[in-house]
Amino acid sequence: MADKKNLLLLFDHPTEPVFMDKGKRVTVFDVPDSFLTDRYRPISNEVQSRVGDKVEQRVPVREISIPDLRIPMSLGRDEQFSLFLPKHRRIAGRLIDIFMNMRSVDDLQSVAVYARDRVNPGLDLPSFSQTFPDRFIDSQVIRKMREESFVVQPGSRMPITIPRDYTASDLDPEHRLWYFREDLGINLHHWHWHLVYPFEASARSIVTKDCRGELFYYIHQQVIARFNVERFSNNLARLLPFNNLSHPISEGYFPKMDSLVASRAWPPRFESTRLSDLNREADQLNVEIGDLERWRDRIYEAIHQGFVMDERGNRVPLDEATGIDTLGNMIESSILSPNRVLYGDLHNNGHTFISYAHDPTSKHLESFGVMGDVSTAMRDPVFYKWHSYIDRIFQEHKSRLPAYTENQLNYSGVSIAGIQVDTNGGRPNNLTTFWQKSDVDMSRGFDFLPRGNVFARFTHLQHLPFTYTISVNNDSGAQRFGYVRIFMAPKNDERGQPMLMRDQRSMMIELDKFVTSLNPGPNTIRRRSTESSVTIPFERTFRNLDANRPAAGTAEELEFNFCGCGWPNHMLVPKGLPEGLQCVLFIMVSNYENDRIDQQLVGRCSDAASYCGVRDRLYPDRQSMGFPFDRLPRSGVDRLVNFLTPNMSIVDVTIRHENRTVQRQN
Ligand code: CUO
């Protein structure tokens, strides 16, 4: 086939029939009559002739004999699809198998065209904020966007503003964190991370990625740490984990979004809802709270015994080297879990239990709430309480590992003489945050005519870019290499008391990590906040998925998908307080000889490696993720200042929030 890219057009307007026009260049698939669904066969000619003279490109679709699609079609077109539901995962797996087994791209196109109007649109592969805007924005805004595109010609359309905070009022203290939970970029990042690190697939090689279990633990640990710093930025105390499954969930959440697929509102959860045993026949779900408790107890037992039991009865040690990775795969759980019968499926089922708490037996025929989908879960306050609980289990393991010794932390001959951060023209060691309005094109996901761009204008947190300046002395007499690790945490706890090291370490957010060469004598290292190994730039979080997109099914396309993974740079710095949030910035230069992974880095997207890894490569650091804060400090160290070896340094930094809004200039 001349242009494999045509396959991508099938992602356009996912709930409209396949014969409708697609793409920026008006493209129509010439669909054989036998491929049309009964409902559309009588009207397809009439509809096609309506766009007839505007068509710029026709794509022929070959009539082939279609493989058995009964399993993929067993999920209704208008049902909500969730990866957390085992039944839905099996259905998706079957569809992937069918697609992967087609002999040629032409045949793949034929079966994809045939399947498009018959299987659930959520089963399609990549979907993004542009393809499914309903997962990210208010239903009222979607209605306004429809209106704008009906009435106004493309080109003179105004962006439709997403209200600044619309899901609750200030009577709900949790609502102060709307800008984090409902941030488009954060939800996209989370969705993207789970897309590139799936926990199940029929081909094991798709799941088996280096350190995937550890990375699951680490990115969610960092989300909790970041969320807690944001709580301090809003005069709220740290999260209490959801650790008693029979207690009511104190927080309610009303998403105010419509699902375009199901044409239904996402169900809300009232305050003080309790979990119940799940028995939903249509979803093939029959799980008890008791199952969750049993799995949890067995996981704790394994941690305390120091080993897990695999399916053949062998002991797999939970040691310093691979223990955390094993636990990650076991708790999430992924198909790499050493024993899914014994240790179950705790984390995924937690999502499912919470997302069905409003209708556990399907009595009201309601679908799952936002916790049931990785693209929407982070909007709900309970997400953070559930993941805090999951993190507690990981921390139980970490607290049993030997503390790092001074020797393991130090880099003999290398010392930090001073550190400073500067925003352009601002006072040293002061960071500034404010609000910004930006426009994102949402047009691909809207199933309505006339076509053309429709922009949503949303408000998000932003900070002034800044630079780290680090003075390092290398007294070893030779050129050396260092791994520079930068973290930040609040200085004081919620009562204003200086934090203890064992609490502060769990609030350390990673800001950057990079390799530097050190000449003998004094060195000055400068690094910009926009270079962070944690984040990707705004443009990449919200990139145009049509421009420069490689052909479907190629290695370049996989890389293109991977490139979207990364914490959004506009959320690098926590919001801070109007009067200033007192934080401590920590920098360590560790010995790169101990940390390095020898591998060739190919491709363009290794710049958000801290939270996303590097595609098809090893995680680029031999130390544990979160090092040196992933374990309890050595005995005698109760404050951060006593933890420091000469190759580490700290400085007080104030984050000030200015309550002003600027429009982003494109
Ligand atoms: Cu990312 Cu619970 O793992 O949502």
XYZ file of C-alpha atoms and ligand atoms in Angstrom:
670
model
C 0.000 0.000 0.000
C 1.299 3.398 -0.977
C 0.502 5.186 2.237
C 0.280 3.302 5.511
C -0.569 6.581 7.155
C -4.125 6.173 5.906
C -4.622 3.697 8.732
C -4.260 6.558 11.177
C -7.268 8.276 9.675
C -9.348 5.548 11.261
C -8.659 7.245 14.616
C -10.454 10.370 13.435
C -13.929 10.991 14.775
C -14.086 7.632 16.513
C -17.850 7.361 16.947
C -18.812 8.376 13.396
C -19.288 5.787 10.618
C -16.170 4.777 8.710
C -17.388 6.110 5.351
C -17.608 9.702 6.619
C -14.774 11.970 5.468
C -11.564 11.942 7.535
C -8.435 13.986 8.001
C -7.295 17.509 7.177
C -7.124 16.544 3.477
C -10.707 15.426 2.988
C -10.233 11.662 2.623
C -12.864 8.992 2.068
C -12.447 5.235 2.380
C -14.131 3.375 -0.476
C -15.770 0.753 1.672
C -17.108 -2.416 0.019
C -20.858 -2.721 0.550
C -20.450 -5.993 2.384
C -18.325 -4.209 5.023
C -21.016 -1.711 5.931
C -23.128 -2.380 8.979
C -26.826 -3.074 8.390
C -27.698 0.241 9.904
C -25.522 2.281 7.534
C -25.734 0.298 4.290
C -28.918 2.053 3.108
C -27.590 5.551 3.773
C -23.912 5.373 2.863
C -24.379 6.513 -0.748
C -26.445 9.471 0.243
C -23.940 10.542 2.925
C -20.947 10.073 0.634
C -22.520 12.147 -2.115
C -23.020 14.997 0.357
C -19.233 15.382 0.762
C -18.604 14.135 -2.794
C -17.243 17.255 -4.505
C -14.998 18.178 -1.562
C -13.151 14.860 -1.519
C -9.413 15.280 -2.126
C -8.348 11.672 -1.678
C -10.008 8.280 -2.005
C -8.558 5.201 -0.307
C -9.562 1.880 -1.857
C -10.413 -0.859 0.645
C -9.984 -4.429 -0.562
C -12.779 -6.887 0.090
C -11.273 -9.850 1.950
C -12.762 -12.586 4.077
C -12.893 -11.218 7.582
C -11.568 -13.231 10.541
C -13.877 -14.104 13.422
C -14.551 -10.896 15.345
C -17.130 -12.288 17.735
C -14.972 -11.797 20.833
C -13.977 -8.182 20.084
C -17.611 -7.451 19.165
C -18.880 -8.839 22.457
C -18.171 -5.447 24.021
C -20.908 -3.071 22.855
C -20.017 -0.059 20.724
C -21.382 2.288 23.359
C -20.030 0.602 26.486
C -17.178 2.185 28.428
C -13.892 0.337 27.931
C -11.538 -0.135 30.901
C -8.138 -1.799 30.999
C -8.686 -2.567 34.686
C -11.436 -5.067 33.812
C -10.067 -8.528 32.998
C -12.909 -9.203 30.551
C -12.119 -6.046 28.607
C -8.406 -6.897 28.606
C -9.097 -10.307 27.062
C -11.239 -8.669 24.390
C -8.539 -6.115 23.568
C -5.902 -8.862 23.487
C -7.945 -10.843 20.954
C -8.306 -7.815 18.689
C -4.565 -7.123 18.863
C -3.885 -10.757 17.922
C -6.231 -10.531 14.935
C -4.602 -7.317 13.726
C -1.051 -8.607 14.261
C -1.780 -11.770 12.295
C -2.894 -10.054 9.083
C -0.555 -10.877 6.233
C -0.212 -7.454 4.646
C -0.911 -3.832 5.408
C -3.712 -3.913 2.824
C -5.376 -6.762 4.660
C -4.860 -4.988 7.968
C -6.572 -1.936 6.532
C -9.485 -4.049 5.339
C -10.047 -5.703 8.679
C -9.555 -2.399 10.529
C -12.155 -0.709 8.321
C -14.517 -3.627 8.837
C -13.999 -3.611 12.609
C -14.206 0.112 13.031
C -17.983 0.436 13.115
C -18.456 -2.848 14.916
C -16.079 -2.935 17.877
C -15.867 -0.540 20.792
C -13.901 2.621 19.870
C -12.000 2.455 23.180
C -10.393 -0.720 21.853
C -8.525 1.277 19.235
C -4.864 1.718 19.886
C -3.543 5.191 20.605
C -6.115 7.671 21.711
C -5.150 11.069 22.937
C -6.753 14.180 24.339
C -7.478 15.137 20.757
C -9.181 11.862 19.942
C -11.142 11.585 23.174
C -11.525 15.144 24.477
C -14.466 14.031 26.584
C -12.049 12.344 29.000
C -10.415 15.651 29.740
C -12.984 18.418 29.620
C -16.306 19.602 30.981
C -19.448 18.554 29.103
C -20.623 22.176 28.891
C -17.434 23.125 27.085
C -17.926 20.303 24.604
C -21.411 21.609 23.858
C -20.027 25.116 23.265
C -17.339 23.732 20.964
C -19.991 21.991 18.896
C -21.940 25.213 18.641
C -18.891 27.232 17.615
C -17.997 24.785 14.898
C -21.519 24.708 13.517
C -21.927 28.446 13.381
C -18.458 29.781 12.639
C -16.177 28.927 9.715
C -12.807 27.358 10.529
C -10.189 30.084 10.754
C -12.358 32.617 12.543
C -13.395 30.290 15.344
C -12.756 31.488 18.884
C -11.170 29.158 21.416
C -13.731 27.932 23.943
C -12.557 28.603 27.458
C -12.604 25.732 29.927
C -13.623 27.372 33.199
C -10.775 27.669 35.676
C -12.253 25.401 38.253
C -15.623 23.916 37.683
C -15.928 20.551 39.395
C -16.646 21.773 42.934
C -16.784 24.825 45.187
C -14.396 25.953 47.887
C -16.693 24.365 50.469
C -14.765 21.224 49.575
C -11.172 21.710 50.805
C -9.931 19.061 48.346
C -11.104 21.323 45.551
C -8.087 23.574 46.166
C -6.085 20.970 44.255
C -8.212 21.068 41.090
C -5.296 22.491 39.087
C -3.229 19.377 39.749
C -5.862 16.642 39.640
C -7.624 18.000 36.571
C -4.559 19.203 34.683
C -4.729 18.037 31.072
C -0.983 17.426 30.887
C -0.791 15.353 34.082
C -3.691 13.149 33.007
C -2.144 12.729 29.561
C 1.194 11.803 31.120
C -0.409 9.170 33.311
C -2.389 7.726 30.427
C 0.737 7.748 28.295
C 2.862 6.024 30.913
C 0.382 3.164 31.170
C 0.232 2.988 27.372
C 3.983 2.427 27.069
C 4.144 0.172 30.158
C 1.088 -2.105 29.768
C 0.581 -4.746 32.467
C -0.890 -7.304 30.127
C -0.556 -8.291 26.463
C -0.714 -11.573 24.636
C 2.915 -11.152 23.586
C 4.959 -11.223 26.797
C 7.723 -9.190 25.164
C 5.441 -6.134 25.066
C 5.203 -6.179 28.878
C 8.752 -7.273 29.710
C 10.498 -3.918 29.846
C 13.530 -3.239 31.976
C 12.545 -2.255 35.524
C 8.854 -1.883 34.653
C 7.766 -3.006 38.127
C 10.161 -0.616 39.815
C 9.101 2.185 37.494
C 5.441 1.554 38.382
C 6.360 2.000 42.041
C 8.520 5.047 41.368
C 6.301 7.170 39.112
C 3.347 6.685 41.448
C 5.515 7.369 44.517
C 6.589 10.619 42.875
C 2.985 11.535 42.082
C 2.106 11.089 45.771
C 5.156 13.108 46.864
C 4.250 15.867 44.430
C 0.613 15.829 45.481
C 1.639 16.193 49.132
C 3.858 19.184 48.339
C 0.882 20.710 46.493
C -1.196 20.107 49.632
C 1.339 22.097 51.651
C 0.990 24.755 48.943
C -2.708 24.967 49.854
C -2.465 24.781 53.641
C -3.632 21.177 53.682
C -2.049 18.336 55.634
C -0.472 15.302 53.986
C -2.707 12.566 52.576
C -4.097 9.832 54.756
C -3.854 6.563 52.850
C -7.031 4.623 52.136
C -5.859 1.715 54.254
C -9.046 0.354 55.722
C -11.105 -1.097 52.932
C -14.271 -1.263 55.018
C -14.162 2.422 55.960
C -16.211 4.912 53.948
C -14.289 7.000 51.395
C -14.647 10.475 52.854
C -14.090 12.342 49.574
C -16.784 12.592 46.925
C -16.137 13.442 43.293
C -18.486 14.724 40.591
C -16.601 14.735 37.271
C -19.042 16.789 35.168
C -17.918 15.099 32.004
C -19.897 13.227 29.401
C -18.569 10.186 27.674
C -18.938 10.726 23.937
C -18.642 6.981 23.423
C -21.359 5.952 25.839
C -23.402 9.168 25.515
C -23.680 9.052 29.298
C -22.333 11.199 32.091
C -19.377 9.741 33.995
C -20.920 8.563 37.266
C -20.123 10.568 40.402
C -19.254 9.221 43.839
C -20.963 10.700 46.852
C -19.095 11.480 50.055
C -18.730 8.610 52.525
C -19.398 5.884 49.970
C -18.226 2.446 51.100
C -16.734 -0.257 48.926
C -18.855 -3.369 48.455
C -18.204 -6.803 47.053
C -18.459 -6.661 43.278
C -20.854 -8.885 41.466
C -21.505 -7.592 37.964
C -22.384 -10.413 35.672
C -22.159 -8.485 32.410
C -18.592 -7.459 33.239
C -17.733 -10.962 34.472
C -16.733 -9.443 37.779
C -17.156 -11.354 40.967
C -14.614 -10.230 43.557
C -14.897 -9.697 47.286
C -13.272 -7.187 49.556
C -11.987 -10.288 51.331
C -9.963 -11.148 48.202
C -8.219 -7.780 48.345
C -7.456 -8.242 52.032
C -6.062 -11.724 51.478
C -3.780 -10.532 48.676
C -2.592 -7.622 50.784
C -1.811 -9.892 53.752
C 0.124 -12.331 51.568
C 2.128 -9.482 50.047
C 3.019 -8.201 53.527
C 3.953 -11.701 54.582
C 6.286 -12.015 51.593
C 7.910 -8.671 52.440
C 8.491 -9.681 56.051
C 9.813 -13.077 55.086
C 12.056 -11.502 52.468
C 10.931 -13.714 49.590
C 7.945 -14.473 47.407
C 6.763 -17.916 46.354
C 6.511 -18.395 42.605
C 3.998 -20.648 40.842
C 6.258 -23.699 41.103
C 6.843 -23.196 44.809
C 10.330 -21.696 44.447
C 11.472 -18.853 46.650
C 12.283 -15.613 44.841
C 14.209 -13.306 47.180
C 13.031 -9.720 47.677
C 16.594 -8.441 47.755
C 18.297 -5.100 47.233
C 18.849 -5.704 43.540
C 15.476 -6.863 42.184
C 13.080 -6.952 45.142
C 11.338 -3.699 44.318
C 10.875 -4.672 40.660
C 9.347 -8.019 41.637
C 7.023 -6.315 44.104
C 5.970 -3.724 41.517
C 4.911 -6.417 39.067
C 3.193 -8.318 41.857
C 1.236 -5.418 43.372
C 0.196 -3.645 40.184
C -0.181 -6.573 39.071
C 1.273 -7.357 35.645
C 1.657 -10.682 33.854
C 5.254 -10.648 35.144
C 3.933 -11.213 38.684
C 5.721 -14.250 40.131
C 2.408 -15.732 41.292
C -0.890 -14.140 40.388
C -2.929 -16.803 42.179
C -1.225 -16.224 45.512
C -0.655 -12.466 45.374
C -3.638 -11.601 43.217
C -4.309 -8.335 41.496
C -4.414 -5.770 44.304
C -3.801 -2.389 42.714
C -5.891 -2.892 39.573
C -8.782 -4.257 41.596
C -8.591 -1.285 43.946
C -9.283 0.921 40.936
C -12.165 -1.327 39.916
C -13.740 -1.508 43.408
C -13.609 2.249 43.817
C -14.880 2.928 40.299
C -17.950 0.738 40.892
C -18.625 1.799 44.481
C -21.810 3.583 43.307
C -23.254 0.454 41.658
C -21.373 -2.680 42.735
C -24.000 -5.142 41.505
C -24.984 -3.309 38.330
C -28.443 -2.872 39.786
C -28.671 0.594 38.251
C -26.932 -0.393 35.013
C -24.269 2.249 35.664
C -20.776 2.103 34.222
C -17.544 2.749 36.141
C -16.471 6.133 37.506
C -13.293 7.998 36.566
C -11.073 5.706 38.704
C -11.773 2.957 36.152
C -9.760 4.583 33.367
C -6.092 5.627 33.371
C -6.873 8.758 31.339
C -9.286 10.077 34.005
C -8.283 8.419 37.319
C -6.018 11.220 38.531
C -8.937 13.671 38.588
C -10.446 11.962 41.622
C -9.089 12.766 45.123
C -9.380 9.097 46.066
C -6.741 8.199 43.449
C -4.086 9.713 45.720
C -5.388 7.974 48.832
C -5.414 4.623 47.078
C -1.928 5.106 45.683
C -0.674 6.327 49.072
C -1.792 3.012 50.429
C -0.088 1.117 47.608
C 3.052 3.154 48.264
C 2.955 2.199 51.946
C 3.363 -1.430 50.981
C 6.394 -0.609 48.826
C 7.848 1.472 51.668
C 7.489 -1.473 54.025
C 9.895 -3.353 51.762
C 12.242 -0.368 51.391
C 12.391 0.111 55.154
C 13.738 -3.425 55.527
C 16.700 -2.890 53.209
C 20.061 -1.884 54.741
C 20.561 1.889 54.862
C 23.125 3.391 52.468
C 26.462 3.764 54.235
C 28.496 6.971 54.071
C 30.853 5.082 51.818
C 28.104 4.198 49.347
C 26.915 7.795 49.253
C 30.234 9.623 49.110
C 32.292 10.398 46.018
C 35.820 10.570 47.268
C 37.714 13.642 46.015
C 34.565 15.375 44.775
C 32.793 18.011 46.857
C 30.106 20.634 46.284
C 31.189 24.138 47.269
C 27.896 25.896 46.617
C 24.537 25.762 44.830
C 22.099 28.434 43.746
C 18.982 28.743 41.598
C 18.099 31.861 39.639
C 15.127 32.978 37.633
C 15.900 35.639 35.090
C 16.289 38.868 37.079
C 14.661 37.504 40.250
C 16.158 37.162 43.719
C 18.477 34.152 44.070
C 16.872 30.967 45.416
C 13.345 32.245 44.813
C 11.010 30.470 42.420
C 7.785 31.972 41.100
C 4.581 30.307 39.921
C 1.472 31.848 38.300
C -1.423 30.852 36.038
C -1.253 30.548 32.295
C -3.944 30.160 29.646
C -3.093 27.963 26.669
C -5.005 26.731 23.625
C -5.130 23.097 22.556
C -6.632 21.823 19.317
C -9.328 19.281 20.101
C -10.810 18.856 16.647
C -9.918 15.243 15.859
C -12.233 13.864 18.470
C -15.334 15.767 17.539
C -17.810 13.918 15.434
C -19.543 16.756 13.773
C -19.521 18.870 10.661
C -18.293 21.285 9.494
C -14.724 20.173 10.090
C -11.803 22.377 11.056
C -9.876 23.284 14.179
C -11.707 23.837 17.435
C -9.567 25.051 20.289
C -10.087 24.633 24.007
C -8.467 27.320 26.130
C -7.522 26.045 29.552
C -5.810 27.463 32.602
C -2.858 25.682 34.127
C -0.068 26.303 36.591
C 3.198 27.703 35.209
C 6.523 28.847 36.661
C 9.317 31.175 35.614
C 12.108 29.107 34.043
C 15.217 28.962 36.202
C 18.864 27.883 36.176
C 20.859 25.834 38.676
C 24.458 26.886 39.270
C 26.552 24.251 41.028
C 30.174 24.741 42.104
C 32.000 21.441 42.343
C 35.600 20.800 43.387
C 37.368 17.821 41.904
C 40.461 17.154 44.032
C 41.180 13.742 42.554
C 43.778 15.148 40.163
C 42.142 13.564 37.100
C 39.080 14.052 34.957
C 36.040 12.368 36.525
C 32.344 11.945 35.714
C 29.482 12.677 38.054
C 25.753 11.961 38.022
C 24.035 15.106 39.271
C 20.801 14.306 41.170
C 18.471 17.161 42.062
C 15.526 16.910 44.473
C 13.332 19.299 46.421
C 11.101 18.895 49.492
C 9.296 21.160 51.969
C 11.388 22.307 54.926
C 8.673 22.184 57.558
C 5.769 19.887 58.301
C 2.099 20.934 58.472
C 2.603 22.356 61.966
C 5.541 24.475 60.873
C 8.119 22.226 62.621
C 11.328 21.309 60.751
C 10.783 17.957 59.098
C 12.474 14.792 60.237
C 14.592 13.101 57.606
C 12.444 9.963 57.570
C 9.345 12.033 56.680
C 11.090 14.483 54.423
C 12.630 11.777 52.267
C 9.162 10.598 51.226
C 8.306 14.122 50.039
C 11.459 14.547 47.938
C 10.408 15.271 44.367
C 12.907 14.593 41.631
C 13.602 17.686 39.518
C 16.489 16.556 37.334
C 19.316 14.063 36.830
C 22.182 14.388 34.358
C 25.768 13.364 33.695
C 28.548 15.913 33.947
C 32.287 15.791 33.397
C 34.511 17.233 36.106
C 37.910 18.709 35.316
C 40.565 18.678 38.030
C 40.079 21.718 40.272
C 36.991 23.921 40.570
C 34.067 23.450 38.118
C 30.935 25.487 37.579
C 27.941 23.557 36.241
C 24.938 25.394 34.834
C 21.698 23.623 34.010
C 18.361 25.049 32.892
C 15.008 23.911 34.317
C 13.739 23.275 30.785
C 16.394 20.557 30.361
C 14.920 18.463 33.193
C 15.125 14.676 32.791
C 11.684 14.424 34.385
C 9.701 16.584 31.988
C 8.807 17.102 28.369
C 8.056 20.555 26.962
C 4.511 21.880 26.683
C 4.581 21.510 22.893
C 5.269 17.805 23.176
C 2.605 17.128 25.806
C 0.029 18.685 23.487
C 1.697 18.020 20.160
C -0.166 17.786 16.907
C -0.511 14.090 16.227
C -0.881 14.512 12.492
C 2.241 16.531 11.812
C 5.378 14.489 11.094
C 3.735 11.281 12.194
C 5.672 8.224 10.951
C 3.876 5.433 9.100
C 1.745 3.060 11.130
C 3.394 -0.124 12.339
C 6.941 1.135 11.874
C 9.667 1.367 14.505
C 9.544 5.135 14.080
C 5.890 5.141 15.037
C 6.571 3.276 18.287
C 9.209 5.850 19.059
C 6.788 8.642 18.194
C 4.282 7.248 20.713
C 6.984 6.940 23.356
C 7.963 10.571 22.869
C 4.697 11.685 24.467
C 5.681 10.189 27.825
C 7.044 12.652 30.413
C 5.851 14.852 33.254
C 4.506 18.115 31.776
C 7.093 20.837 32.214
C 4.456 23.346 33.331
C 3.983 21.177 36.467
C 7.689 20.827 37.359
C 7.529 23.271 40.270
C 4.810 22.956 42.946
C 2.472 25.909 43.295
C 3.924 27.314 46.527
C 2.185 29.889 48.709
C 1.497 33.624 48.194
C 3.716 34.320 51.218
C 6.260 31.724 50.008
C 6.556 27.976 50.668
C 9.864 27.184 52.353
C 11.593 24.294 50.619
C 14.991 22.706 50.610
C 16.806 22.017 47.364
C 19.152 19.024 47.482
C 21.928 18.306 44.986
C 24.209 15.286 44.945
C 27.040 14.458 42.565
C 27.479 10.695 42.687
C 30.280 8.677 41.144
C 29.166 7.941 37.612
C 31.423 4.891 37.476
C 29.088 3.217 39.991
C 25.896 4.427 38.322
C 26.523 4.059 34.627
C 24.720 1.667 32.324
C 26.743 0.962 29.222
C 24.412 1.146 26.276
C 23.990 2.989 23.031
C 21.247 5.565 23.221
C 19.512 5.769 19.886
C 16.530 7.833 18.873
C 15.328 11.166 20.057
C 13.192 10.498 23.078
C 15.391 9.729 26.041
C 14.994 13.143 27.617
C 12.259 12.276 30.153
C 14.007 9.112 31.307
C 13.597 9.648 35.060
C 9.870 8.847 34.988
C 9.605 7.078 31.630
C 12.797 5.098 31.102
C 14.303 4.863 27.623
C 12.511 2.945 24.915
C 13.869 -0.587 24.362
C 16.845 0.213 26.570
C 17.838 -0.327 30.179
C 16.810 2.250 32.754
C 19.787 4.613 32.562
C 20.900 4.428 36.186
C 22.281 1.499 38.128
C 21.145 2.938 41.468
C 17.612 2.351 42.700
C 14.991 4.820 41.525
C 14.723 7.672 43.989
C 18.332 7.158 45.186
C 19.547 8.304 47.729
C 16.121 8.860 49.336
C 14.517 5.501 48.567
C 15.700 3.946 51.851
C 15.676 4.976 55.500
C 18.751 7.021 56.471
C 21.645 5.376 58.326
C 21.309 5.279 62.084
C 21.967 8.540 63.867
C 20.735 10.652 60.946
C 17.468 12.283 61.938
C 17.762 15.478 59.864
C 18.700 16.011 56.237
C 21.687 18.137 57.228
C 23.274 15.151 59.039
C 22.723 12.976 55.995
C 25.032 15.035 53.785
C 28.401 13.739 52.602
C 30.825 16.229 50.949
C 29.446 15.476 47.454
C 25.990 16.698 48.539
C 24.674 20.129 49.346
C 21.405 21.823 50.270
C 20.046 25.337 49.999
C 16.803 26.955 51.171
C 14.484 27.875 48.328
C 11.209 29.800 48.523
C 8.363 29.102 46.077
C 6.082 32.086 45.785
C 2.728 31.919 44.001
C 1.492 35.033 42.236
C -2.244 34.915 41.601
C -2.135 36.351 38.089
C -2.971 34.834 34.718
C -1.025 35.261 31.492
C -2.021 34.128 28.009
C 0.480 31.835 26.344
C 1.965 33.304 23.154
C 2.199 30.748 20.387
Cu -1.354 4.642 37.366
Cu -3.231 3.223 39.639
O -1.639 2.978 38.355
O -3.277 4.344 38.022
